[in-house]
Structure formats: C-alpha cells, structure tokens
Amino acid sequence: MVVVTVATLGVAAAASLFMAWSIGAGSSGSTPFAPAVGANAISVMRAGLVVGVLGLLGAILQGANVTEAVGTELIGGVTLTAGAAIVALLTAAALVAIGVFAGYPIATAFTVTGAVVGVGLAMGGDPAWPKYTEILTLWVLTPFVGGGVAYGVARMLTGEALPERPLTAALAGLVGAIVANVGFALLGPAGEQASLSEALGPGLGLGAIGTPLVTAAVAAVVAIAVYADLGRDRAGAQRRFLLAMGGLVAFSAGGSQVGLAIGPLVPIFSDVGVPLWALLVGGGTGLLIGSWTGAPRMIKAISQDYASMGPRRSISALIPSFAIAQIAVAFGIPVSFNEIIVSAIVGAGYAAGDAGVSRAKMGYTVFAWIASLVGSLVLGFGVYTAVQFVL
C-alpha cells in the first residue's frame, strides 16, 4: 500500500513538473519579454534565460495566493485526490504543449482552471460560483482594461501633446509605487506576505501616514532616477526602463503561474507533510526549465506576429500588464499572461494607427483561448469519468 501511495504521488509530481515546464515554455516564459524582444531591446535567447530566473524568484516569493486558490477554491464539497490532480494536470499540460509547438499562445489559466473544475465536477463536487465570478470578471475585463490603458499610454508617449521625458518619469514613478505595495513572502510573518511599504511604514513612527509615505518616497526616487537617465541618454534610458518592466512582469508571471502547476497538488501533498514552500520551489524550477528550453519559440511568435513594437509602445504594453498581474496575485485569481500581454501589445500597436496588428492572428488566438477553457473542462470531466469507470 505504501509503495502504491508513493508511486501515485510520484506520478502526480511528474505531471505537475510537466505542467510547470509547459507554462514556462508557453506563458510565463514567453510573454514578459516579448515586447522587449519586439523592440530589439534584448535577444530571444537572453530573454528566455532572464525570464526563467525571475520567474523562479516570483514563484517562491509570491506564489502562495494563486496556488492555494487553484488547489482548494475552484470546487466545493470535495478534495482533489492524487488521481484527480494527475488527470487535471496532464489534460491542461497537453493542451498548453500543443499550443507551444503550434506557435499559438494557449491561455494556461484557462486550461488549468477548466481542467480542475471539470475533474472536480466529475468527482461530484459543487461549483464555486463566487470564485468563478471573480475569475471571469477579471478575464473579461483584462483585454479591455489592459489594451485600453496600453493604447492610452502609447498615444501619450508617441504624441506631441505632452513632453516625453517628464511623462516617462511619471509613469516610472507609478510603477515604483506599485512595486512598493507588492507583497513578498520574505517581508511578512510566517505564512503571510507583506509589502515594502507595510514593512517599513510602521517603523517611521508616524502612525497611519507611514505606509503611504514609503510608497511616495519609492515612487519619487524611481521617477527622479528615470528622469535623470533620460537626460543623459534617451535611447539607452528607454531600453533600460523597458527591460526593467520586462523583469517585473517576468517576476509577476512566476508568482501567478506557478500556482497553475502545483495548485492541484496542495491538498494531497499537505496530507503527507510536504510544506507549501517546497512545492513552490519545485514548481518554480519547472518554470525555469521550461523558459530555458521552450520559451524562445513563443517569444518570437508573440513579439513579431501580433504588432510591430518600438520601445515606447512596448513600455506602454508592459505597464498595465504588470499592474493587472499584481492585482491577480494579490486576490489569488489565476490569470492568463498570454491574454494580458497579447491584449496590451495589440492596444499599444493600434496607438500607431495599425502598426502591423494581425487581425487574423488575434482572431485565432481568441478562439484558442475560448476553446482551451471549454475543451479542458470537457476533457477533464470526460477523462476522469472514463478512468473511474475503467477502475
């Protein structure tokens, strides 16, 4: 009996690692630096290497919220078994892998969510309608909010109504303010996360004003640094800002996407005493391997096939992407980075008139997103039901 249990857990872990590889190759590994590659700010291979390391760090420092949501909040009344987790992960990973090799960015969050819900329903579980409402709201709003903000920022940066240097510095300050309020596992008490502002604010002895004061200080320092950098070397400063944004999005991708790979393992591995941090490290390592071995193909596809991007439009795409990703991480909502980045790239691309936006490619991608959600749910339900019937 012990041998069977250990073997089952091993297969579940292998399925999770395959899922993590697929995500690293197709979602968290390809999307964060795609705009920077499209703007010729970094090479495809170097982008894959950097995003893998940053994704690993994000998985360890920010991955707990989404991991617990995927593992315990998508279905009610039942707890995922090892067999159910294996079916859900293999179903989702197979669909994502098909997208990687076909060159289409399958939405990982859609496939994993659909597969877990499908398997959970096949087990006799109850739909978690409040959580579904949160998830679907974010999924529906993402293309409009992300694409719309990217369009507006790109119009401001490429237009003549506002001076570019102070505008870019102000945008950098906004990013700094978001960073100051991002939760990290290392800054909070055991089992919790805390932001830089929350960690440093109370120590200033200024009461409730301490936390926003730290936020304002970080924003000001970042804005001043970028403003000064633009004055010395405009093109170089844009490239550095763009790469910094790509790094922040890569870190956020790790924190969000690792939960899609290891979330289904949480109920079964917690019962045998495996801590969550160990699962996060394992999942993050899988993301890193996927980014290093499989992401370059998808980076090229996203950076070139959806719109022609310059540095300013690429920055415009990454700012809302980072903000949306961190909102999703904070609320524990599984989110598709392909949806976030592709929508932002298209929005920023349209700011230049058309900028080579491929309507056909976009149409196929939206179809793939919907099909991945519906298909994974149906497959997860059907495969688990068939396996139970055979056994």
Tab-separated table of C-alpha atoms in Angstrom:
chain	number	residue	atom	x	y	z
A	1	MET	CA	0.000	0.000	0.000
A	2	VAL	CA	2.834	2.372	0.877
A	3	VAL	CA	4.535	1.629	-2.435
A	4	VAL	CA	1.340	2.394	-4.339
A	5	THR	CA	0.877	5.667	-2.458
A	6	VAL	CA	4.454	6.766	-3.083
A	7	ALA	CA	4.180	5.830	-6.764
A	8	THR	CA	0.926	7.783	-7.121
A	9	LEU	CA	2.443	10.853	-5.500
A	10	GLY	CA	5.461	10.496	-7.792
A	11	VAL	CA	3.258	10.419	-10.883
A	12	ALA	CA	1.335	13.452	-9.602
A	13	ALA	CA	4.599	15.328	-9.039
A	14	ALA	CA	5.798	14.381	-12.539
A	15	ALA	CA	2.525	15.632	-14.034
A	16	SER	CA	2.942	18.887	-12.118
A	17	LEU	CA	6.517	19.248	-13.374
A	18	PHE	CA	5.312	18.696	-16.953
A	19	MET	CA	2.669	21.354	-16.405
A	20	ALA	CA	5.294	23.740	-14.989
A	21	TRP	CA	7.535	23.112	-17.997
A	22	SER	CA	4.636	23.808	-20.366
A	23	ILE	CA	3.837	27.054	-18.568
A	24	GLY	CA	7.473	28.153	-18.571
A	25	ALA	CA	7.746	27.389	-22.257
A	26	GLY	CA	4.466	28.916	-23.296
A	27	SER	CA	3.117	31.510	-20.860
A	28	SER	CA	5.298	32.802	-18.042
A	29	GLY	CA	8.444	32.231	-20.089
A	30	SER	CA	7.379	33.758	-23.380
A	31	THR	CA	5.139	36.707	-22.624
A	32	PRO	CA	7.037	39.010	-20.191
A	33	PHE	CA	9.920	39.919	-22.506
A	34	ALA	CA	8.067	39.571	-25.817
A	35	PRO	CA	7.522	43.359	-26.141
A	36	ALA	CA	11.202	43.990	-25.329
A	37	VAL	CA	12.264	41.460	-27.973
A	38	GLY	CA	9.876	43.072	-30.439
A	39	ALA	CA	11.566	46.411	-29.758
A	40	ASN	CA	15.037	44.842	-30.245
A	41	ALA	CA	15.987	45.663	-26.643
A	42	ILE	CA	17.070	42.086	-25.857
A	43	SER	CA	17.719	38.925	-27.851
A	44	VAL	CA	15.290	35.990	-27.851
A	45	MET	CA	17.701	33.575	-26.167
A	46	ARG	CA	18.801	36.039	-23.496
A	47	ALA	CA	15.165	36.869	-22.765
A	48	GLY	CA	14.438	33.193	-22.174
A	49	LEU	CA	17.342	32.890	-19.742
A	50	VAL	CA	16.467	36.010	-17.733
A	51	VAL	CA	12.746	35.317	-17.532
A	52	GLY	CA	13.427	31.834	-16.203
A	53	VAL	CA	15.433	33.110	-13.232
A	54	LEU	CA	12.986	35.905	-12.429
A	55	GLY	CA	10.038	33.523	-12.765
A	56	LEU	CA	11.641	31.181	-10.231
A	57	LEU	CA	12.055	34.059	-7.760
A	58	GLY	CA	8.473	35.196	-8.297
A	59	ALA	CA	7.188	31.659	-7.752
A	60	ILE	CA	8.946	31.373	-4.396
A	61	LEU	CA	8.205	34.881	-3.108
A	62	GLN	CA	4.662	35.409	-4.435
A	63	GLY	CA	3.214	32.082	-5.497
A	64	ALA	CA	1.232	31.100	-2.401
A	65	ASN	CA	-2.018	33.006	-3.079
A	66	VAL	CA	-2.818	31.628	-6.525
A	67	THR	CA	-1.510	28.172	-5.574
A	68	GLU	CA	-3.968	27.859	-2.700
A	69	ALA	CA	-6.823	29.229	-4.830
A	70	VAL	CA	-6.278	26.669	-7.601
A	71	GLY	CA	-5.826	23.841	-5.114
A	72	THR	CA	-8.759	24.470	-2.797
A	73	GLU	CA	-11.141	27.181	-4.058
A	74	LEU	CA	-12.259	26.112	-7.555
A	75	ILE	CA	-14.603	23.349	-6.453
A	76	GLY	CA	-16.642	22.781	-3.323
A	77	GLY	CA	-17.665	19.716	-1.360
A	78	VAL	CA	-14.734	17.506	-2.404
A	79	THR	CA	-10.955	17.467	-2.111
A	80	LEU	CA	-8.850	16.648	-5.131
A	81	THR	CA	-7.296	13.200	-4.940
A	82	ALA	CA	-3.923	12.273	-6.409
A	83	GLY	CA	-5.648	10.651	-9.382
A	84	ALA	CA	-7.803	13.729	-9.971
A	85	ALA	CA	-4.765	16.011	-9.800
A	86	ILE	CA	-2.920	13.825	-12.321
A	87	VAL	CA	-5.827	13.909	-14.786
A	88	ALA	CA	-6.279	17.679	-14.434
A	89	LEU	CA	-2.580	18.488	-14.825
A	90	LEU	CA	-1.965	16.141	-17.764
A	91	THR	CA	-5.059	17.396	-19.584
A	92	ALA	CA	-4.058	21.037	-19.173
A	93	ALA	CA	-0.374	20.434	-19.898
A	94	ALA	CA	-1.126	18.555	-23.102
A	95	LEU	CA	-3.235	21.434	-24.421
A	96	VAL	CA	-0.595	24.025	-23.484
A	97	ALA	CA	2.161	21.940	-25.054
A	98	ILE	CA	0.174	21.719	-28.288
A	99	GLY	CA	-0.043	25.496	-28.302
A	100	VAL	CA	3.704	25.831	-27.712
A	101	PHE	CA	4.648	23.613	-30.640
A	102	ALA	CA	1.937	25.083	-32.905
A	103	GLY	CA	3.067	28.637	-32.147
A	104	TYR	CA	-0.233	29.758	-30.600
A	105	PRO	CA	-0.310	31.065	-27.006
A	106	ILE	CA	-2.879	28.832	-25.317
A	107	ALA	CA	-4.144	30.531	-22.153
A	108	THR	CA	-2.659	28.455	-19.343
A	109	ALA	CA	-5.007	29.822	-16.700
A	110	PHE	CA	-7.985	28.876	-18.842
A	111	THR	CA	-6.796	25.308	-19.395
A	112	VAL	CA	-5.827	24.605	-15.779
A	113	THR	CA	-8.962	26.207	-14.358
A	114	GLY	CA	-11.168	24.346	-16.822
A	115	ALA	CA	-9.427	21.022	-16.179
A	116	VAL	CA	-9.580	21.339	-12.374
A	117	VAL	CA	-13.247	22.357	-12.466
A	118	GLY	CA	-14.071	19.537	-14.910
A	119	VAL	CA	-12.357	16.911	-12.770
A	120	GLY	CA	-13.906	18.328	-9.594
A	121	LEU	CA	-17.402	18.163	-11.068
A	122	ALA	CA	-16.744	14.579	-12.199
A	123	MET	CA	-15.857	13.776	-8.576
A	124	GLY	CA	-19.277	15.060	-7.520
A	125	GLY	CA	-18.112	18.465	-6.301
A	126	ASP	CA	-20.134	21.663	-6.256
A	127	PRO	CA	-19.377	24.680	-8.479
A	128	ALA	CA	-17.700	27.524	-6.566
A	129	TRP	CA	-19.796	30.268	-8.138
A	130	PRO	CA	-18.413	33.240	-6.137
A	131	LYS	CA	-14.844	32.338	-7.157
A	132	TYR	CA	-15.915	31.803	-10.751
A	133	THR	CA	-17.469	35.270	-10.739
A	134	GLU	CA	-14.174	36.817	-9.587
A	135	ILE	CA	-12.185	34.890	-12.183
A	136	LEU	CA	-14.490	35.536	-15.122
A	137	THR	CA	-14.778	39.226	-14.246
A	138	LEU	CA	-11.003	39.625	-14.406
A	139	TRP	CA	-10.722	37.537	-17.564
A	140	VAL	CA	-13.394	39.563	-19.368
A	141	LEU	CA	-12.076	42.945	-18.227
A	142	THR	CA	-8.398	42.203	-18.934
A	143	PRO	CA	-8.446	42.732	-22.723
A	144	PHE	CA	-10.402	45.978	-22.424
A	145	VAL	CA	-8.561	47.417	-19.425
A	146	GLY	CA	-5.084	46.209	-20.408
A	147	GLY	CA	-5.477	47.002	-24.087
A	148	GLY	CA	-7.195	50.300	-23.367
A	149	VAL	CA	-4.574	51.509	-20.897
A	150	ALA	CA	-1.770	50.402	-23.222
A	151	TYR	CA	-3.424	52.304	-26.070
A	152	GLY	CA	-3.805	55.463	-23.968
A	153	VAL	CA	-0.248	55.385	-22.629
A	154	ALA	CA	1.180	54.720	-26.080
A	155	ARG	CA	-0.804	57.629	-27.536
A	156	MET	CA	0.616	59.938	-24.863
A	157	LEU	CA	4.200	58.728	-25.298
A	158	THR	CA	4.139	58.903	-29.094
A	159	GLY	CA	2.119	62.106	-29.344
A	160	GLU	CA	3.227	65.702	-29.047
A	161	ALA	CA	0.674	66.993	-26.547
A	162	LEU	CA	2.830	66.101	-23.517
A	163	PRO	CA	6.627	66.267	-23.133
A	164	GLU	CA	8.021	62.741	-23.298
A	165	ARG	CA	10.726	62.993	-20.632
A	166	PRO	CA	8.586	64.038	-17.619
A	167	LEU	CA	5.735	61.776	-18.794
A	168	THR	CA	8.008	58.733	-18.914
A	169	ALA	CA	9.433	59.622	-15.496
A	170	ALA	CA	5.899	59.942	-14.081
A	171	LEU	CA	4.992	56.519	-15.473
A	172	ALA	CA	8.138	55.081	-13.899
A	173	GLY	CA	7.111	56.646	-10.585
A	174	LEU	CA	3.712	54.961	-10.855
A	175	VAL	CA	5.445	51.624	-11.400
A	176	GLY	CA	7.616	52.331	-8.356
A	177	ALA	CA	4.507	52.967	-6.256
A	178	ILE	CA	3.069	49.600	-7.338
A	179	VAL	CA	6.350	47.844	-6.511
A	180	ALA	CA	6.340	49.404	-3.040
A	181	ASN	CA	2.966	47.764	-2.373
A	182	VAL	CA	3.687	44.322	-3.844
A	183	GLY	CA	3.566	41.531	-1.274
A	184	PHE	CA	6.650	39.364	-0.688
A	185	ALA	CA	6.905	36.250	1.468
A	186	LEU	CA	10.238	37.364	2.953
A	187	LEU	CA	8.788	40.610	4.338
A	188	GLY	CA	5.782	39.144	6.120
A	189	PRO	CA	5.303	36.897	9.137
A	190	ALA	CA	5.359	33.120	8.717
A	191	GLY	CA	2.800	32.030	6.134
A	192	GLU	CA	1.941	35.598	5.095
A	193	GLN	CA	3.199	38.262	2.713
A	194	ALA	CA	3.919	41.949	3.294
A	195	SER	CA	4.901	44.812	1.021
A	196	LEU	CA	7.886	47.116	1.361
A	197	SER	CA	5.582	49.934	2.453
A	198	GLU	CA	3.876	47.751	5.054
A	199	ALA	CA	7.227	46.529	6.385
A	200	LEU	CA	8.918	49.934	6.634
A	201	GLY	CA	5.990	52.306	7.219
A	202	PRO	CA	5.217	51.441	10.861
A	203	GLY	CA	8.903	51.804	11.765
A	204	LEU	CA	8.846	55.513	10.875
A	205	GLY	CA	6.784	56.302	13.969
A	206	LEU	CA	4.287	58.417	12.001
A	207	GLY	CA	1.212	56.274	12.503
A	208	ALA	CA	-1.105	55.595	9.586
A	209	ILE	CA	0.775	58.021	7.328
A	210	GLY	CA	3.951	55.922	7.396
A	211	THR	CA	2.891	53.360	4.796
A	212	PRO	CA	1.765	55.847	2.108
A	213	LEU	CA	4.856	57.937	2.838
A	214	VAL	CA	7.119	54.995	1.954
A	215	THR	CA	5.097	54.472	-1.226
A	216	ALA	CA	5.504	58.128	-2.197
A	217	ALA	CA	9.227	58.035	-1.427
A	218	VAL	CA	9.837	54.960	-3.593
A	219	ALA	CA	7.802	56.474	-6.421
A	220	ALA	CA	9.746	59.730	-6.221
A	221	VAL	CA	13.141	58.018	-6.206
A	222	VAL	CA	12.261	55.913	-9.254
A	223	ALA	CA	10.796	58.877	-11.142
A	224	ILE	CA	13.834	61.081	-10.459
A	225	ALA	CA	16.248	58.308	-11.464
A	226	VAL	CA	14.468	57.692	-14.768
A	227	TYR	CA	14.156	61.426	-15.466
A	228	ALA	CA	17.896	61.896	-14.954
A	229	ASP	CA	18.691	58.825	-17.054
A	230	LEU	CA	16.576	60.138	-19.932
A	231	GLY	CA	18.502	63.386	-19.832
A	232	ARG	CA	21.839	61.595	-20.256
A	233	ASP	CA	20.891	59.001	-22.868
A	234	ARG	CA	17.327	58.994	-24.154
A	235	ALA	CA	17.501	55.813	-26.240
A	236	GLY	CA	19.512	53.934	-23.628
A	237	ALA	CA	17.197	55.033	-20.828
A	238	GLN	CA	14.141	53.820	-22.751
A	239	ARG	CA	15.813	50.466	-23.278
A	240	ARG	CA	16.707	50.143	-19.595
A	241	PHE	CA	13.186	51.103	-18.494
A	242	LEU	CA	11.751	48.589	-20.941
A	243	LEU	CA	13.992	45.801	-19.662
A	244	ALA	CA	13.145	46.676	-16.055
A	245	MET	CA	9.434	46.419	-16.893
A	246	GLY	CA	10.015	43.081	-18.599
A	247	GLY	CA	11.762	41.864	-15.466
A	248	LEU	CA	8.891	42.962	-13.233
A	249	VAL	CA	6.359	41.231	-15.467
A	250	ALA	CA	8.518	38.071	-15.518
A	251	PHE	CA	8.660	38.084	-11.721
A	252	SER	CA	4.874	38.565	-11.562
A	253	ALA	CA	4.383	35.741	-14.051
A	254	GLY	CA	6.255	33.357	-11.789
A	255	GLY	CA	4.163	34.388	-8.807
A	256	SER	CA	0.942	33.870	-10.723
A	257	GLN	CA	1.623	30.933	-12.999
A	258	VAL	CA	3.344	28.573	-10.553
A	259	GLY	CA	0.007	28.089	-8.817
A	260	LEU	CA	-1.441	26.670	-12.015
A	261	ALA	CA	1.183	23.926	-11.991
A	262	ILE	CA	1.281	22.981	-8.313
A	263	GLY	CA	-2.129	24.114	-7.043
A	264	PRO	CA	-3.787	20.703	-7.611
A	265	LEU	CA	-1.012	19.097	-5.539
A	266	VAL	CA	-1.658	21.174	-2.412
A	267	PRO	CA	-4.484	19.027	-0.941
A	268	ILE	CA	-2.642	15.719	-1.422
A	269	PHE	CA	0.903	16.751	-0.513
A	270	SER	CA	-0.149	18.730	2.544
A	271	ASP	CA	-1.602	15.493	3.951
A	272	VAL	CA	1.856	13.864	3.846
A	273	GLY	CA	3.613	16.816	5.444
A	274	VAL	CA	5.180	18.494	2.391
A	275	PRO	CA	5.300	22.270	3.082
A	276	LEU	CA	3.978	24.758	0.551
A	277	TRP	CA	7.380	26.408	0.096
A	278	ALA	CA	8.828	23.108	-1.135
A	279	LEU	CA	6.087	22.846	-3.764
A	280	LEU	CA	6.750	26.453	-4.785
A	281	VAL	CA	10.460	25.755	-5.253
A	282	GLY	CA	9.711	22.648	-7.291
A	283	GLY	CA	7.145	24.416	-9.444
A	284	GLY	CA	9.412	27.420	-9.915
A	285	THR	CA	12.218	25.147	-11.050
A	286	GLY	CA	9.893	23.613	-13.613
A	287	LEU	CA	9.031	27.103	-14.887
A	288	LEU	CA	12.732	27.915	-15.166
A	289	ILE	CA	13.492	24.759	-17.177
A	290	GLY	CA	10.561	25.453	-19.484
A	291	SER	CA	11.680	29.049	-20.024
A	292	TRP	CA	15.220	27.979	-20.869
A	293	THR	CA	14.286	25.135	-23.199
A	294	GLY	CA	10.972	26.016	-24.818
A	295	ALA	CA	10.198	29.728	-24.462
A	296	PRO	CA	12.263	31.174	-27.370
A	297	ARG	CA	9.803	29.875	-29.978
A	298	MET	CA	6.827	31.535	-28.303
A	299	ILE	CA	8.766	34.736	-27.545
A	300	LYS	CA	9.423	35.129	-31.256
A	301	ALA	CA	5.807	34.391	-32.128
A	302	ILE	CA	4.320	36.914	-29.684
A	303	SER	CA	6.914	39.630	-30.336
A	304	GLN	CA	6.540	39.577	-34.132
A	305	ASP	CA	3.138	38.168	-35.071
A	306	TYR	CA	0.700	40.461	-33.272
A	307	ALA	CA	2.033	44.001	-33.811
A	308	SER	CA	5.156	45.936	-34.688
A	309	MET	CA	6.555	47.334	-31.451
A	310	GLY	CA	9.017	50.117	-30.658
A	311	PRO	CA	10.391	50.946	-27.194
A	312	ARG	CA	7.660	53.398	-26.266
A	313	ARG	CA	4.792	51.138	-27.343
A	314	SER	CA	6.472	48.195	-25.618
A	315	ILE	CA	6.705	50.173	-22.358
A	316	SER	CA	3.051	51.086	-22.808
A	317	ALA	CA	2.141	47.403	-23.075
A	318	LEU	CA	4.143	46.255	-20.060
A	319	ILE	CA	2.922	48.847	-17.529
A	320	PRO	CA	-0.739	47.696	-17.471
A	321	SER	CA	0.414	44.081	-17.767
A	322	PHE	CA	2.415	44.420	-14.563
A	323	ALA	CA	-0.437	46.145	-12.732
A	324	ILE	CA	-3.057	43.564	-13.759
A	325	ALA	CA	-0.740	40.683	-12.894
A	326	GLN	CA	-0.127	42.009	-9.392
A	327	ILE	CA	-3.847	42.566	-8.796
A	328	ALA	CA	-4.468	38.938	-9.764
A	329	VAL	CA	-1.686	37.709	-7.467
A	330	ALA	CA	-2.964	39.786	-4.544
A	331	PHE	CA	-6.507	38.388	-4.855
A	332	GLY	CA	-5.411	34.829	-5.640
A	333	ILE	CA	-7.015	34.777	-9.089
A	334	PRO	CA	-5.494	32.552	-11.781
A	335	VAL	CA	-4.904	34.820	-14.761
A	336	SER	CA	-3.671	34.229	-18.284
A	337	PHE	CA	-0.443	36.060	-19.052
A	338	ASN	CA	-0.989	35.391	-22.726
A	339	GLU	CA	-4.292	37.249	-22.524
A	340	ILE	CA	-2.707	40.118	-20.574
A	341	ILE	CA	0.328	40.598	-22.809
A	342	VAL	CA	-1.323	39.965	-26.171
A	343	SER	CA	-4.161	42.392	-25.357
A	344	ALA	CA	-1.687	45.054	-24.238
A	345	ILE	CA	0.516	44.556	-27.308
A	346	VAL	CA	-2.477	44.914	-29.612
A	347	GLY	CA	-3.695	48.017	-27.751
A	348	ALA	CA	-0.282	49.662	-27.905
A	349	GLY	CA	0.063	48.667	-31.549
A	350	TYR	CA	-3.222	50.333	-32.502
A	351	ALA	CA	-1.981	53.577	-30.943
A	352	ALA	CA	0.211	53.981	-34.017
A	353	GLY	CA	-2.731	53.604	-36.386
A	354	ASP	CA	-2.421	49.922	-37.219
A	355	ALA	CA	1.247	49.164	-36.519
A	356	GLY	CA	1.060	45.776	-38.161
A	357	VAL	CA	-1.598	44.355	-35.836
A	358	SER	CA	-2.548	40.972	-37.251
A	359	ARG	CA	-6.334	40.678	-37.069
A	360	ALA	CA	-6.272	37.105	-38.313
A	361	LYS	CA	-3.728	36.053	-35.703
A	362	MET	CA	-5.706	37.836	-32.991
A	363	GLY	CA	-8.904	36.111	-34.071
A	364	TYR	CA	-7.277	32.688	-33.971
A	365	THR	CA	-5.833	33.468	-30.552
A	366	VAL	CA	-9.185	34.482	-29.044
A	367	PHE	CA	-10.702	31.305	-30.449
A	368	ALA	CA	-7.856	29.297	-28.885
A	369	TRP	CA	-8.480	30.977	-25.513
A	370	ILE	CA	-12.180	30.077	-25.503
A	371	ALA	CA	-11.579	26.596	-26.890
A	372	SER	CA	-8.897	25.905	-24.276
A	373	LEU	CA	-11.301	26.727	-21.426
A	374	VAL	CA	-14.228	24.741	-22.788
A	375	GLY	CA	-12.065	21.907	-24.112
A	376	SER	CA	-10.115	21.435	-20.884
A	377	LEU	CA	-13.293	21.406	-18.816
A	378	VAL	CA	-14.941	18.810	-21.060
A	379	LEU	CA	-11.779	16.722	-21.323
A	380	GLY	CA	-11.097	16.877	-17.588
A	381	PHE	CA	-14.633	15.722	-16.821
A	382	GLY	CA	-14.635	13.053	-19.526
A	383	VAL	CA	-11.176	11.614	-18.867
A	384	TYR	CA	-11.672	11.399	-15.107
A	385	THR	CA	-15.095	9.775	-15.573
A	386	ALA	CA	-13.627	7.256	-18.035
A	387	VAL	CA	-10.726	6.423	-15.713
A	388	GLN	CA	-13.077	5.858	-12.791
A	389	PHE	CA	-15.313	3.660	-14.951
A	390	VAL	CA	-12.367	1.512	-16.033
A	391	LEU	CA	-11.033	1.204	-12.498
